[in-house]
mmCIF file of C-alpha atoms in Angstrom:
data_model
loop_
_atom_site.group_PDB
_atom_site.id
_atom_site.type_symbol
_atom_site.label_atom_id
_atom_site.label_comp_id
_atom_site.label_asym_id
_atom_site.label_seq_id
_atom_site.Cartn_x
_atom_site.Cartn_y
_atom_site.Cartn_z
ATOM 1 C CA MET C 1369 66.217 43.007 16.165
ATOM 2 C CA ALA C 1370 68.034 39.961 17.520
ATOM 3 C CA ASP C 1371 69.433 40.026 21.011
ATOM 4 C CA PRO C 1372 73.297 40.237 20.905
ATOM 5 C CA GLU C 1373 73.510 37.566 23.567
ATOM 6 C CA GLU C 1374 71.364 35.237 21.480
ATOM 7 C CA GLU C 1375 73.537 35.863 18.404
ATOM 8 C CA ALA C 1376 76.598 34.961 20.483
ATOM 9 C CA CYS C 1377 75.033 31.573 21.129
ATOM 10 C CA SER C 1378 75.875 30.469 17.579
ATOM 11 C CA ILE C 1379 79.620 30.947 18.188
ATOM 12 C CA SER C 1380 81.734 28.532 20.217
ATOM 13 C CA PRO C 1381 85.357 29.771 20.316
ATOM 14 C CA ILE C 1382 86.144 27.766 23.440
ATOM 15 C CA ALA C 1383 85.187 24.176 24.182
ATOM 16 C CA ILE C 1384 82.437 24.073 26.761
ATOM 17 C CA ASP C 1385 84.412 21.784 29.073
ATOM 18 C CA ASP C 1386 87.216 24.363 29.216
ATOM 19 C CA ASP C 1387 84.963 27.137 30.530
ATOM 20 C CA THR C 1388 85.926 28.515 33.895
ATOM 21 C CA ASP C 1389 83.344 31.292 33.892
ATOM 22 C CA ILE C 1390 79.634 30.474 34.078
ATOM 23 C CA ALA C 1391 78.747 33.495 31.929
ATOM 24 C CA ASN C 1392 80.708 32.071 28.985
ATOM 25 C CA PHE C 1393 79.234 28.678 29.699
ATOM 26 C CA VAL C 1394 75.561 29.709 29.615
ATOM 27 C CA SER C 1395 76.079 31.913 26.541
ATOM 28 C CA ARG C 1396 76.714 28.766 24.492
ATOM 29 C CA LEU C 1397 74.066 26.469 25.946
ATOM 30 C CA SER C 1398 71.978 26.619 22.776
ATOM 31 C CA ILE C 1399 74.622 24.648 20.852
ATOM 32 C CA GLU C 1400 75.395 22.102 23.571
ATOM 33 C CA HIS C 1401 73.385 18.872 23.729
ATOM 34 C CA ASN C 1402 75.352 16.914 26.299
ATOM 35 C CA ILE C 1403 72.783 17.230 29.076
ATOM 36 C CA PRO C 1404 74.638 15.193 31.749
ATOM 37 C CA TRP C 1405 77.715 17.367 31.222
ATOM 38 C CA ILE C 1406 75.693 20.572 31.481
ATOM 39 C CA GLU C 1407 74.134 19.308 34.716
ATOM 40 C CA LYS C 1408 77.538 18.396 36.106
ATOM 41 C CA LYS C 1409 79.090 21.790 35.288
ATOM 42 C CA LEU C 1410 76.174 23.750 36.764
ATOM 43 C CA LYS C 1411 76.145 21.558 39.879
ATOM 44 C CA LEU C 1412 79.863 22.166 40.475
ATOM 45 C CA TRP C 1413 79.507 25.938 40.150
ATOM 46 C CA ILE C 1414 76.592 25.985 42.566
ATOM 47 C CA GLU C 1415 78.379 23.765 45.092
ATOM 48 C CA ASP C 1416 81.527 25.926 44.896
ATOM 49 C CA ALA C 1417 79.674 29.201 45.475
ATOM 50 C CA SER C 1418 81.379 30.366 48.670
ATOM 51 C CA ASP C 1419 80.120 33.885 49.233
ATOM 52 C CA ALA C 1420 77.256 36.227 48.439
ATOM 53 C CA LEU C 1421 78.938 37.588 45.301
ATOM 54 C CA ASP C 1422 79.401 34.092 43.833
ATOM 55 C CA PHE C 1423 75.825 33.247 44.663
ATOM 56 C CA GLU C 1424 74.448 36.426 43.099
ATOM 57 C CA TYR C 1425 76.651 36.086 39.988
ATOM 58 C CA ILE C 1426 75.519 32.521 39.313
ATOM 59 C CA LEU C 1427 71.864 33.503 39.731
ATOM 60 C CA TYR C 1428 72.307 36.468 37.399
ATOM 61 C CA CYS C 1429 73.928 34.296 34.694
ATOM 62 C CA LEU C 1430 71.260 31.628 34.934
ATOM 63 C CA PHE C 1431 68.427 34.143 35.092
ATOM 64 C CA LYS C 1432 69.373 35.867 31.835
ATOM 65 C CA THR C 1433 68.906 32.587 29.959
ATOM 66 C CA HIS C 1434 65.186 33.385 29.806
ATOM 67 C CA LYS C 1435 66.126 35.320 26.652
ATOM 68 C CA PHE C 1436 67.842 32.372 24.967
ATOM 69 C CA SER C 1437 66.293 29.859 22.594
ATOM 70 C CA LEU C 1438 67.120 26.594 24.334
ATOM 71 C CA ASN C 1439 65.732 23.121 23.880
ATOM 72 C CA LYS C 1440 63.454 21.598 26.512
ATOM 73 C CA SER C 1441 66.158 19.449 28.127
ATOM 74 C CA VAL C 1442 68.505 22.417 28.619
ATOM 75 C CA ARG C 1443 65.583 24.469 29.962
ATOM 76 C CA THR C 1444 64.951 21.752 32.524
ATOM 77 C CA CYS C 1445 68.638 21.833 33.527
ATOM 78 C CA ILE C 1446 68.462 25.585 34.052
ATOM 79 C CA GLN C 1447 65.303 25.377 36.155
ATOM 80 C CA ASN C 1448 66.732 22.543 38.242
ATOM 81 C CA SER C 1449 69.898 24.598 38.794
ATOM 82 C CA LEU C 1450 67.840 27.587 39.919
ATOM 83 C CA LEU C 1451 66.031 25.251 42.291
ATOM 84 C CA ALA C 1452 69.359 23.918 43.594
ATOM 85 C CA LEU C 1453 70.467 27.503 44.298
ATOM 86 C CA TYR C 1454 67.216 28.097 46.147
ATOM 87 C CA LYS C 1455 67.679 25.023 48.327
ATOM 88 C CA LYS C 1456 71.228 26.075 49.192
ATOM 89 C CA ASP C 1457 69.977 29.319 50.767
ATOM 90 C CA PRO C 1458 66.194 29.815 50.356
ATOM 91 C CA GLU C 1459 65.982 33.264 51.969
ATOM 92 C CA LYS C 1460 68.904 34.753 50.057
ATOM 93 C CA TYR C 1461 67.873 33.174 46.780
ATOM 94 C CA ILE C 1462 64.227 34.218 46.808
ATOM 95 C CA VAL C 1463 65.174 37.844 47.516
ATOM 96 C CA LEU C 1464 67.628 37.909 44.603
ATOM 97 C CA PHE C 1465 65.266 36.037 42.276
ATOM 98 C CA THR C 1466 62.344 38.343 43.083
ATOM 99 C CA ASN C 1467 64.498 41.441 42.544
ATOM 100 C CA GLU C 1468 65.627 40.182 39.125
ATOM 101 C CA LEU C 1469 62.056 39.273 38.239
ATOM 102 C CA ASN C 1470 60.718 42.646 39.373
ATOM 103 C CA ASP C 1471 63.227 44.448 37.156
ATOM 104 C CA VAL C 1472 62.302 42.429 34.068
ATOM 105 C CA VAL C 1473 58.532 42.692 34.627
ATOM 106 C CA ALA C 1474 58.807 46.437 35.243
ATOM 107 C CA ASP C 1475 60.597 46.807 31.875
ATOM 108 C CA ILE C 1476 58.048 44.786 29.927
ATOM 109 C CA SER C 1477 55.973 47.834 29.026
ATOM 110 C CA ILE C 1478 59.112 49.764 28.016
ATOM 111 C CA LYS C 1479 61.239 47.183 26.226
ATOM 112 C CA ASN C 1480 60.218 44.753 23.521
ATOM 113 C CA ILE C 1481 60.540 41.538 25.530
ATOM 114 C CA SER C 1482 59.697 38.373 23.617
ATOM 115 C CA MET C 1483 56.744 36.194 24.591
ATOM 116 C CA HIS C 1484 59.224 33.324 24.828
ATOM 117 C CA SER C 1485 60.864 35.142 27.749
ATOM 118 C CA VAL C 1486 57.504 35.827 29.358
ATOM 119 C CA PHE C 1487 56.597 32.141 29.076
ATOM 120 C CA ILE C 1488 59.862 31.028 30.718
ATOM 121 C CA LEU C 1489 59.641 33.635 33.479
ATOM 122 C CA LEU C 1490 56.069 32.525 34.230
ATOM 123 C CA LYS C 1491 57.205 28.892 34.547
ATOM 124 C CA TRP C 1492 60.016 29.893 36.912
ATOM 125 C CA THR C 1493 57.648 32.023 38.965
ATOM 126 C CA ASN C 1494 55.196 29.139 39.284
ATOM 127 C CA CYS C 1495 58.049 26.870 40.355
ATOM 128 C CA PHE C 1496 59.160 29.116 43.201
ATOM 129 C CA ILE C 1497 55.653 29.995 44.330
ATOM 130 C CA LEU C 1498 55.183 26.257 44.747
ATOM 131 C CA ASN C 1499 58.427 25.900 46.704
ATOM 132 C CA ILE C 1500 58.040 28.809 49.123
ATOM 133 C CA SER C 1501 54.353 28.062 49.757
ATOM 134 C CA ILE C 1502 55.285 25.121 51.991
ATOM 135 C CA ASN C 1503 57.343 27.406 54.245
ATOM 136 C CA VAL C 1504 55.097 29.700 56.307
ATOM 137 C CA THR C 1505 57.860 32.231 57.045
ATOM 138 C CA LEU C 1506 58.981 32.528 53.430
ATOM 139 C CA ALA C 1507 55.399 32.637 52.164
ATOM 140 C CA GLN C 1508 54.469 35.505 54.456
ATOM 141 C CA LYS C 1509 57.489 37.559 53.379
ATOM 142 C CA HIS C 1510 57.925 36.763 49.688
ATOM 143 C CA LEU C 1511 54.773 35.197 48.253
ATOM 144 C CA PRO C 1512 53.003 38.562 47.696
ATOM 145 C CA GLY C 1513 55.681 39.812 45.289
ATOM 146 C CA LEU C 1514 55.725 36.568 43.316
ATOM 147 C CA ILE C 1515 51.920 36.548 43.055
ATOM 148 C CA LEU C 1516 51.827 39.994 41.464
ATOM 149 C CA ASN C 1517 54.498 39.001 38.937
ATOM 150 C CA GLN C 1518 52.672 35.747 38.213
ATOM 151 C CA SER C 1519 49.480 37.697 37.536
ATOM 152 C CA THR C 1520 51.222 40.223 35.271
ATOM 153 C CA LEU C 1521 53.101 37.591 33.259
ATOM 154 C CA LEU C 1522 50.007 35.423 32.827
ATOM 155 C CA GLU C 1523 47.865 38.287 31.553
ATOM 156 C CA LEU C 1524 50.613 39.459 29.237
ATOM 157 C CA TYR C 1525 51.107 36.036 27.708
ATOM 158 C CA LEU C 1526 47.410 35.229 27.297
ATOM 159 C CA SER C 1527 46.758 38.582 25.610
ATOM 160 C CA SER C 1528 49.688 38.166 23.196
ATOM 161 C CA SER C 1529 49.778 36.682 19.704
ATOM 162 C CA ALA C 1530 51.413 33.501 21.007
ATOM 163 C CA LYS C 1531 50.088 30.174 19.724
ATOM 164 C CA GLU C 1532 46.914 28.926 21.368
ATOM 165 C CA ASN C 1533 48.493 25.649 22.452
ATOM 166 C CA THR C 1534 51.297 27.449 24.329
ATOM 167 C CA LYS C 1535 48.702 29.744 25.905
ATOM 168 C CA SER C 1536 46.891 26.634 27.110
ATOM 169 C CA ILE C 1537 50.148 25.267 28.502
ATOM 170 C CA SER C 1538 50.808 28.495 30.424
ATOM 171 C CA LEU C 1539 47.266 28.479 31.773
ATOM 172 C CA ARG C 1540 47.482 24.864 32.913
ATOM 173 C CA SER C 1541 50.830 25.575 34.552
ATOM 174 C CA VAL C 1542 49.284 28.319 36.680
ATOM 175 C CA GLN C 1543 46.187 26.218 37.426
ATOM 176 C CA LYS C 1544 48.362 23.333 38.616
ATOM 177 C CA THR C 1545 50.373 25.729 40.784
ATOM 178 C CA LEU C 1546 47.181 27.107 42.371
ATOM 179 C CA GLU C 1547 45.874 23.612 43.000
ATOM 180 C CA ASN C 1548 49.085 22.594 44.752
ATOM 181 C CA VAL C 1549 49.441 25.832 46.711
ATOM 182 C CA LEU C 1550 45.795 26.206 47.762
ATOM 183 C CA VAL C 1551 44.525 22.639 48.018
ATOM 184 C CA LYS C 1552 47.151 19.899 48.207
ATOM 185 C CA ILE C 1553 49.152 21.126 51.208
ATOM 186 C CA SER C 1554 48.501 21.278 54.941
ATOM 187 C CA ASN C 1555 45.523 23.183 56.332
ATOM 188 C CA GLU C 1556 47.627 25.933 57.872
ATOM 189 C CA ASN C 1557 49.608 26.639 54.702
ATOM 190 C CA ALA C 1558 46.549 26.427 52.440
ATOM 191 C CA PHE C 1559 44.687 29.018 54.531
ATOM 192 C CA LEU C 1560 47.708 31.306 54.638
ATOM 193 C CA ASN C 1561 48.425 31.049 50.906
ATOM 194 C CA LEU C 1562 44.821 31.646 49.902
ATOM 195 C CA ASN C 1563 44.602 34.655 52.168
ATOM 196 C CA ILE C 1564 47.818 36.114 50.699
ATOM 197 C CA TYR C 1565 46.618 35.519 47.136
ATOM 198 C CA ILE C 1566 43.304 37.252 47.712
ATOM 199 C CA GLU C 1567 44.757 40.133 49.720
ATOM 200 C CA GLU C 1568 47.376 40.919 47.078
ATOM 201 C CA LEU C 1569 45.144 40.600 44.036
ATOM 202 C CA ILE C 1570 42.227 42.542 45.534
ATOM 203 C CA LYS C 1571 44.533 45.214 46.955
ATOM 204 C CA VAL C 1572 46.130 45.931 43.618
ATOM 205 C CA GLU C 1573 42.786 45.793 41.829
ATOM 206 C CA LYS C 1574 41.936 49.033 43.618
ATOM 207 C CA LYS C 1575 44.732 50.788 41.757
ATOM 208 C CA ALA C 1576 44.710 51.984 38.169
ATOM 209 C CA ASN C 1577 46.005 49.907 35.253
ATOM 210 C CA CYS C 1578 46.066 46.628 37.142
ATOM 211 C CA THR C 1579 43.264 44.755 35.419
ATOM 212 C CA GLN C 1580 45.647 41.869 34.738
ATOM 213 C CA ASN C 1581 44.705 40.490 38.146
ATOM 214 C CA THR C 1582 41.227 39.673 36.870
ATOM 215 C CA ILE C 1583 42.475 36.522 35.137
ATOM 216 C CA LEU C 1584 44.185 35.116 38.202
ATOM 217 C CA LEU C 1585 41.264 36.083 40.428
ATOM 218 C CA GLY C 1586 38.937 34.278 38.078
ATOM 219 C CA MET C 1587 41.131 31.186 38.160
ATOM 220 C CA ILE C 1588 41.074 31.112 41.939
ATOM 221 C CA ALA C 1589 37.310 31.554 41.858
ATOM 222 C CA LYS C 1590 36.998 28.459 39.652
ATOM 223 C CA VAL C 1591 38.980 26.240 41.981
ATOM 224 C CA ASP C 1592 35.988 24.139 42.984
ATOM 225 C CA LYS C 1593 38.344 21.796 44.763
ATOM 226 C CA ILE C 1594 38.720 24.424 47.492
ATOM 227 C CA ILE C 1595 35.033 24.031 48.245
ATOM 228 C CA ASP C 1596 35.418 20.235 48.109
ATOM 229 C CA TYR C 1597 38.404 20.542 50.442
ATOM 230 C CA TYR C 1598 36.338 22.658 52.832
ATOM 231 C CA ILE C 1599 33.512 20.110 52.828
ATOM 232 C CA GLN C 1600 35.766 17.086 53.245
ATOM 233 C CA ASN C 1601 38.106 18.521 55.867
ATOM 234 C CA ILE C 1602 36.774 21.616 57.633
ATOM 235 C CA LEU C 1603 33.186 20.473 58.175
ATOM 236 C CA LYS C 1604 34.453 17.258 59.716
ATOM 237 C CA SER C 1605 37.283 18.593 61.836
ATOM 238 C CA LYS C 1606 37.824 20.405 65.095
ATOM 239 C CA ILE C 1607 39.930 23.183 63.594
ATOM 240 C CA PRO C 1608 40.859 26.343 65.562
ATOM 241 C CA LEU C 1609 38.809 29.376 64.556
ATOM 242 C CA SER C 1610 41.974 31.320 63.739
ATOM 243 C CA LYS C 1611 42.665 28.863 60.920
ATOM 244 C CA ILE C 1612 39.066 28.711 59.688
ATOM 245 C CA ALA C 1613 39.061 32.498 59.344
ATOM 246 C CA GLY C 1614 41.811 32.183 56.748
ATOM 247 C CA LEU C 1615 39.131 31.182 54.225
ATOM 248 C CA ASN C 1616 36.907 34.179 54.895
ATOM 249 C CA ASP C 1617 38.097 36.138 51.876
ATOM 250 C CA PHE C 1618 37.588 33.130 49.643
ATOM 251 C CA PHE C 1619 33.933 32.878 50.664
ATOM 252 C CA THR C 1620 33.419 36.640 50.492
ATOM 253 C CA TYR C 1621 34.760 37.146 46.993
ATOM 254 C CA PHE C 1622 34.279 33.819 45.226
ATOM 255 C CA VAL C 1623 31.414 31.768 46.664
ATOM 256 C CA THR C 1624 28.038 32.491 45.072
ATOM 257 C CA PHE C 1625 24.545 31.741 46.332
ATOM 258 C CA GLU C 1626 24.464 28.725 43.998
ATOM 259 C CA ASP C 1627 27.752 27.452 45.411
ATOM 260 C CA PHE C 1628 26.375 27.742 48.928
ATOM 261 C CA GLU C 1629 22.954 26.238 48.238
ATOM 262 C CA PHE C 1630 23.931 23.411 45.906
ATOM 263 C CA LYS C 1631 27.517 22.536 46.910
ATOM 264 C CA ILE C 1632 27.846 23.374 50.595
ATOM 265 C CA MET C 1633 24.372 23.306 52.160
ATOM 266 C CA LEU C 1634 23.678 19.577 51.912
ATOM 267 C CA SER C 1635 26.979 18.676 53.570
ATOM 268 C CA LEU C 1636 26.519 21.425 56.125
ATOM 269 C CA GLU C 1637 23.035 20.171 57.009
ATOM 270 C CA LYS C 1638 24.276 16.592 57.448
ATOM 271 C CA ALA C 1639 27.256 17.712 59.528
ATOM 272 C CA LEU C 1640 24.988 19.796 61.758
ATOM 273 C CA LEU C 1641 22.817 16.759 62.510
ATOM 274 C CA ARG C 1642 25.760 14.370 62.842
ATOM 275 C CA ALA C 1643 28.170 16.503 64.888
ATOM 276 C CA PRO C 1644 26.585 19.751 66.156
ATOM 277 C CA GLU C 1645 29.392 20.127 68.699
ATOM 278 C CA ILE C 1646 31.819 20.670 65.776
ATOM 279 C CA ILE C 1647 29.690 22.713 63.390
ATOM 280 C CA LEU C 1648 28.277 25.017 66.066
ATOM 281 C CA ASN C 1649 31.689 25.653 67.586
ATOM 282 C CA GLY C 1650 32.333 28.560 65.206
ATOM 283 C CA ILE C 1651 32.427 26.826 61.807
ATOM 284 C CA LEU C 1652 28.842 27.645 60.777
ATOM 285 C CA LYS C 1653 28.956 31.150 62.216
ATOM 286 C CA GLU C 1654 32.266 31.929 60.461
ATOM 287 C CA LEU C 1655 30.953 30.615 57.142
ATOM 288 C CA ILE C 1656 27.679 32.555 57.244
ATOM 289 C CA VAL C 1657 29.342 35.799 58.330
ATOM 290 C CA SER C 1658 32.033 35.564 55.646
ATOM 291 C CA LEU C 1659 29.658 35.098 52.696
ATOM 292 C CA SER C 1660 29.127 38.190 50.570
ATOM 293 C CA PRO C 1661 26.525 40.575 52.050
ATOM 294 C CA THR C 1662 24.953 40.790 48.589
ATOM 295 C CA ILE C 1663 23.794 37.160 48.911
ATOM 296 C CA ASP C 1664 20.342 36.684 50.453
ATOM 297 C CA LEU C 1665 20.662 33.621 52.662
ATOM 298 C CA SER C 1666 17.125 33.755 54.047
ATOM 299 C CA LYS C 1667 15.700 30.792 52.130
ATOM 300 C CA PRO C 1668 18.434 28.192 52.843
ATOM 301 C CA ILE C 1669 18.859 29.353 56.432
ATOM 302 C CA TYR C 1670 15.154 29.267 57.304
ATOM 303 C CA GLU C 1671 14.436 26.063 55.380
ATOM 304 C CA LYS C 1672 17.531 24.030 56.261
ATOM 305 C CA LEU C 1673 19.345 25.438 59.309
ATOM 306 C CA PHE C 1674 16.776 27.281 61.416
ATOM 307 C CA ILE C 1675 15.105 24.326 63.165
ATOM 308 C CA PRO C 1676 18.216 22.111 63.551
ATOM 309 C CA ILE C 1677 20.024 24.966 65.293
ATOM 310 C CA LEU C 1678 17.097 25.602 67.623
ATOM 311 C CA ASN C 1679 16.754 21.887 68.339
ATOM 312 C CA ALA C 1680 20.429 21.866 69.327
ATOM 313 C CA LEU C 1681 19.415 24.121 72.209
ATOM 314 C CA LYS C 1682 17.944 21.003 73.815
ATOM 315 C CA SER C 1683 21.315 19.279 73.928
ATOM 316 C CA SER C 1684 22.549 17.885 77.237
ATOM 317 C CA ASN C 1685 25.933 19.424 76.379
ATOM 318 C CA PRO C 1686 25.996 22.995 77.761
ATOM 319 C CA ASP C 1687 28.661 24.044 75.245
ATOM 320 C CA VAL C 1688 26.445 22.955 72.352
ATOM 321 C CA CYS C 1689 23.532 24.937 73.817
ATOM 322 C CA LYS C 1690 25.669 28.052 74.228
ATOM 323 C CA ASN C 1691 27.205 27.821 70.754
ATOM 324 C CA SER C 1692 23.824 27.113 69.210
ATOM 325 C CA LEU C 1693 22.361 30.286 70.686
ATOM 326 C CA GLU C 1694 25.316 32.388 69.527
ATOM 327 C CA THR C 1695 25.143 30.896 66.028
ATOM 328 C CA PHE C 1696 21.404 31.492 65.867
ATOM 329 C CA GLU C 1697 21.898 35.162 66.699
ATOM 330 C CA TRP C 1698 24.422 35.624 63.874
ATOM 331 C CA ILE C 1699 22.554 33.740 61.156
ATOM 332 C CA ILE C 1700 19.330 35.645 61.813
ATOM 333 C CA LYS C 1701 21.232 38.855 61.085
ATOM 334 C CA ARG C 1702 21.977 37.497 57.599
ATOM 335 C CA CYS C 1703 18.292 36.979 56.782
ATOM 336 C CA THR C 1704 16.419 39.757 55.010
ATOM 337 C CA ASN C 1705 13.346 37.874 53.804
ATOM 338 C CA HIS C 1706 11.335 36.301 56.613
ATOM 339 C CA ASP C 1707 8.642 34.784 54.413
ATOM 340 C CA TYR C 1708 10.491 31.472 54.533
ATOM 341 C CA ILE C 1709 10.354 31.078 58.291
ATOM 342 C CA GLN C 1710 8.790 27.904 59.678
ATOM 343 C CA PHE C 1711 8.818 27.941 63.457
ATOM 344 C CA ARG C 1712 7.644 24.449 64.376
ATOM 345 C CA LEU C 1713 9.481 22.907 67.291
ATOM 346 C CA ARG C 1714 9.247 19.638 69.099
ATOM 347 C CA ALA C 1715 7.967 19.550 72.667
ATOM 348 C CA LEU C 1716 10.102 21.267 75.283
ATOM 349 C CA PHE C 1717 10.065 19.850 78.796
ATOM 350 C CA SER C 1718 13.123 21.360 80.468
ATOM 351 C CA LEU C 1719 12.711 24.830 81.924
ATOM 352 C CA ASN C 1720 16.273 25.654 80.867
ATOM 353 C CA HIS C 1721 15.518 24.659 77.275
ATOM 354 C CA LYS C 1722 12.388 26.816 77.287
ATOM 355 C CA LEU C 1723 14.381 29.777 78.555
ATOM 356 C CA LEU C 1724 17.009 29.289 75.849
ATOM 357 C CA HIS C 1725 14.306 29.223 73.196
ATOM 358 C CA ILE C 1726 12.742 32.351 74.629
ATOM 359 C CA LYS C 1727 16.096 34.089 74.415
ATOM 360 C CA SER C 1728 16.491 32.915 70.830
ATOM 361 C CA LEU C 1729 13.144 34.526 69.973
ATOM 362 C CA THR C 1730 14.491 37.910 71.028
ATOM 363 C CA TYR C 1731 16.901 37.774 68.079
ATOM 364 C CA LEU C 1732 14.044 37.618 65.586
ATOM 365 C CA PRO C 1733 12.723 40.828 63.995
ATOM 366 C CA LYS C 1734 10.209 42.581 66.283
ATOM 367 C CA SER C 1735 7.662 42.873 63.493
ATOM 368 C CA LEU C 1736 7.625 39.126 62.826
ATOM 369 C CA LYS C 1737 4.423 37.355 63.934
ATOM 370 C CA LEU C 1738 4.957 33.775 65.054
ATOM 371 C CA GLU C 1739 2.592 30.891 65.580
ATOM 372 C CA THR C 1740 4.416 28.995 68.283
ATOM 373 C CA ASN C 1741 3.547 25.632 69.748
ATOM 374 C CA GLU C 1742 2.091 25.143 73.204
ATOM 375 C CA ASN C 1743 5.417 24.734 75.002
ATOM 376 C CA ILE C 1744 6.774 28.011 73.655
ATOM 377 C CA SER C 1745 3.483 29.839 74.319
ATOM 378 C CA ILE C 1746 3.378 28.702 77.934
ATOM 379 C CA ALA C 1747 6.986 29.666 78.442
ATOM 380 C CA LEU C 1748 6.431 33.099 76.936
ATOM 381 C CA TYR C 1749 3.368 33.581 79.093
ATOM 382 C CA ASN C 1750 5.201 32.550 82.257
ATOM 383 C CA LYS C 1751 8.029 34.940 81.424
#
């Protein structure tokens, strides 16, 4: 059954330039093709909005156009007008927009809402996720609600009988949004946004009838550029631990053993040799601890990281020595298979270095039998 408002779009009793009410104006947008004039009218209404009621009324009128069959140019005008409203008062707008969106999404399972509407609502949601993601305060308060609606709308559209090419368009739209929100912005915002995404999607996954989040979770998991971003920026930067920890959930839920061994390890090994003062200052420890406990890290740790970390104990920089010992303690806890261990060290001449190595040995499993070199043996004997 056709929507009454859509049927009204075929009637134009009043010339569009005579409209004084935005509701009448938008109801006839499907028959108007003068795009500059539409833009001008919408811009004037938005600029003249003087109080909360005007603001809310304009948003309501524009929002209901998701049900109308409009051409692409008019759609762009509507989205740009919604964006102009947002920029006029971001906090007020995003609250009103999210409330309207929540109401429509909640009714999807009750009312017969067209896939055309779902497609438009998903595009709008992507647009405003992208806009609030650059504002830490707005992201913390309002991004969670938009994420859940984005996930619901995406799943609904992809599982519908819509054409495959439009499904691909919707998927690419979300992928581009994720790339911009999680990769192409500043470190601080990227960490925050990723953490919010994971927290919201995992949290709701624990509830019944919320399997729609699986699609969006899978898309985040496939964002290999996050790993590339981590390699290119985090492994080479002196970033505060509080910011590095923002990626913990990403590594826990999405990074596999193969990702770690074949994508991260080589860069990690080079960074450890090139700049141990950076890597051992919490980056390596945070990465190893955050990886899923179901992943056995024994082989790459013992074969690639074990000796370089111990050799860092011989550094003339006391901070490097201290951080190396702390890192060594944590990575050993992540090893369950000690068959890979190769404990061959270069000569140790400093008494302090020998003592540090002795202390490092105490972190190894008690049952492990080691064939140590002469320096370590003498030090152990003298202890």
